[in-house]
Amino acid sequence: MNLFVIDLTYRADLSEIDRLLEAHRDFLKQHYAIGVFLASGPKVPRNGGIILAQGESREAIERVVEQDPFKAEGVADYSITEFSPVMTAQGFPTAA
């Protein structure tokens, strides 16, 4: 498994983000349930969000991101960064 940081930057007003928030959270829950997402939350200040994910490849993560209602509605831009941790907390997943 490879690790990824998915960095969302909002392109729309927060009223548009809030309108889609429940659907976005359902998307997150679905991918937590299957073990793809490890952590997520809004940036401070609230101009986007961060998702920590694991997957077989960057392409696999890109396919997941395409399912996000924020992406489908065009209200957020996405940056995906793959990384290889050299140190982690005990029990934290590491890249294979």
mmCIF file of C-alpha atoms in Angstrom:
data_model
loop_
_atom_site.group_PDB
_atom_site.id
_atom_site.type_symbol
_atom_site.label_atom_id
_atom_site.label_comp_id
_atom_site.label_asym_id
_atom_site.label_seq_id
_atom_site.Cartn_x
_atom_site.Cartn_y
_atom_site.Cartn_z
ATOM 1 C CA MET A 1 0.000 0.000 0.000
ATOM 2 C CA ASN A 2 1.156 3.505 -0.830
ATOM 3 C CA LEU A 3 0.234 6.578 1.220
ATOM 4 C CA PHE A 4 -1.211 9.776 -0.206
ATOM 5 C CA VAL A 5 -2.112 13.266 0.930
ATOM 6 C CA ILE A 6 -5.169 14.579 -0.907
ATOM 7 C CA ASP A 7 -5.282 18.364 -0.590
ATOM 8 C CA LEU A 8 -8.617 20.016 -1.467
ATOM 9 C CA THR A 9 -8.888 23.740 -2.128
ATOM 10 C CA TYR A 10 -12.382 25.179 -2.360
ATOM 11 C CA ARG A 11 -13.255 27.027 -5.574
ATOM 12 C CA ALA A 12 -16.769 27.979 -4.477
ATOM 13 C CA ASP A 13 -18.438 29.928 -1.715
ATOM 14 C CA LEU A 14 -18.817 28.111 1.604
ATOM 15 C CA SER A 15 -22.593 28.109 1.053
ATOM 16 C CA GLU A 16 -22.018 25.817 -1.966
ATOM 17 C CA ILE A 17 -19.597 23.662 0.026
ATOM 18 C CA ASP A 18 -22.107 23.356 2.871
ATOM 19 C CA ARG A 19 -24.848 22.385 0.405
ATOM 20 C CA LEU A 20 -22.743 19.375 -0.652
ATOM 21 C CA LEU A 21 -21.247 18.573 2.747
ATOM 22 C CA GLU A 22 -23.571 15.683 3.642
ATOM 23 C CA ALA A 23 -22.916 13.952 0.298
ATOM 24 C CA HIS A 24 -19.172 14.572 0.695
ATOM 25 C CA ARG A 25 -19.232 13.034 4.187
ATOM 26 C CA ASP A 26 -21.120 10.000 2.843
ATOM 27 C CA PHE A 27 -18.350 9.638 0.234
ATOM 28 C CA LEU A 28 -15.736 9.830 3.011
ATOM 29 C CA LYS A 29 -17.550 7.241 5.156
ATOM 30 C CA GLN A 30 -17.742 4.836 2.209
ATOM 31 C CA HIS A 31 -13.979 5.000 1.688
ATOM 32 C CA TYR A 32 -13.182 4.777 5.411
ATOM 33 C CA ALA A 33 -15.281 1.592 5.515
ATOM 34 C CA ILE A 34 -13.205 -0.071 2.797
ATOM 35 C CA GLY A 35 -9.893 1.068 4.297
ATOM 36 C CA VAL A 36 -8.833 3.680 1.751
ATOM 37 C CA PHE A 37 -9.116 6.780 3.957
ATOM 38 C CA LEU A 38 -7.153 7.038 7.197
ATOM 39 C CA ALA A 39 -7.859 10.616 8.347
ATOM 40 C CA SER A 40 -9.600 13.705 7.020
ATOM 41 C CA GLY A 41 -10.735 17.147 8.012
ATOM 42 C CA PRO A 42 -11.022 20.809 7.078
ATOM 43 C CA LYS A 43 -8.047 23.127 6.774
ATOM 44 C CA VAL A 44 -7.739 26.014 9.207
ATOM 45 C CA PRO A 45 -8.792 28.518 7.953
ATOM 46 C CA ARG A 46 -11.617 26.656 6.197
ATOM 47 C CA ASN A 47 -10.551 27.070 2.587
ATOM 48 C CA GLY A 48 -10.356 23.358 1.809
ATOM 49 C CA GLY A 49 -9.546 20.045 3.425
ATOM 50 C CA ILE A 50 -7.006 17.253 3.744
ATOM 51 C CA ILE A 51 -7.529 13.508 3.323
ATOM 52 C CA LEU A 52 -4.856 10.970 4.241
ATOM 53 C CA ALA A 53 -5.343 7.860 2.099
ATOM 54 C CA GLN A 54 -3.776 4.545 1.213
ATOM 55 C CA GLY A 55 -4.021 2.737 -2.086
ATOM 56 C CA GLU A 56 -2.330 0.496 -4.611
ATOM 57 C CA SER A 57 -1.386 3.381 -6.913
ATOM 58 C CA ARG A 58 -1.833 7.070 -7.618
ATOM 59 C CA GLU A 59 -4.226 6.101 -10.406
ATOM 60 C CA ALA A 60 -6.388 4.187 -7.909
ATOM 61 C CA ILE A 61 -6.560 7.247 -5.640
ATOM 62 C CA GLU A 62 -7.373 9.472 -8.625
ATOM 63 C CA ARG A 63 -10.321 7.180 -9.434
ATOM 64 C CA VAL A 64 -11.547 7.497 -5.835
ATOM 65 C CA VAL A 65 -11.267 11.307 -5.933
ATOM 66 C CA GLU A 66 -13.412 11.387 -9.079
ATOM 67 C CA GLN A 67 -16.294 10.021 -6.962
ATOM 68 C CA ASP A 68 -16.241 12.933 -4.485
ATOM 69 C CA PRO A 69 -19.348 15.122 -4.850
ATOM 70 C CA PHE A 70 -17.101 18.180 -4.415
ATOM 71 C CA LYS A 71 -15.182 17.061 -7.521
ATOM 72 C CA ALA A 72 -18.319 16.139 -9.486
ATOM 73 C CA GLU A 73 -19.852 19.567 -8.778
ATOM 74 C CA GLY A 74 -16.576 21.410 -9.497
ATOM 75 C CA VAL A 75 -16.441 23.179 -6.126
ATOM 76 C CA ALA A 76 -12.926 22.024 -5.169
ATOM 77 C CA ASP A 77 -9.521 21.558 -6.772
ATOM 78 C CA TYR A 78 -7.477 18.500 -5.779
ATOM 79 C CA SER A 79 -3.768 17.916 -5.365
ATOM 80 C CA ILE A 80 -2.569 14.356 -4.693
ATOM 81 C CA THR A 81 0.870 13.766 -3.207
ATOM 82 C CA GLU A 82 2.274 10.270 -2.757
ATOM 83 C CA PHE A 83 4.764 9.833 0.048
ATOM 84 C CA SER A 84 6.878 7.124 1.626
ATOM 85 C CA PRO A 85 7.063 7.498 5.390
ATOM 86 C CA VAL A 86 10.375 6.542 6.952
ATOM 87 C CA MET A 87 9.107 6.897 10.507
ATOM 88 C CA THR A 88 5.596 6.322 11.855
ATOM 89 C CA ALA A 89 3.736 5.951 15.117
ATOM 90 C CA GLN A 90 3.267 2.381 16.285
ATOM 91 C CA GLY A 91 0.372 0.745 14.442
ATOM 92 C CA PHE A 92 0.350 3.300 11.632
ATOM 93 C CA PRO A 93 0.095 1.745 8.131
ATOM 94 C CA THR A 94 3.273 1.921 6.068
ATOM 95 C CA ALA A 95 3.890 1.631 2.364
ATOM 96 C CA ALA A 96 4.772 -1.843 1.136
#
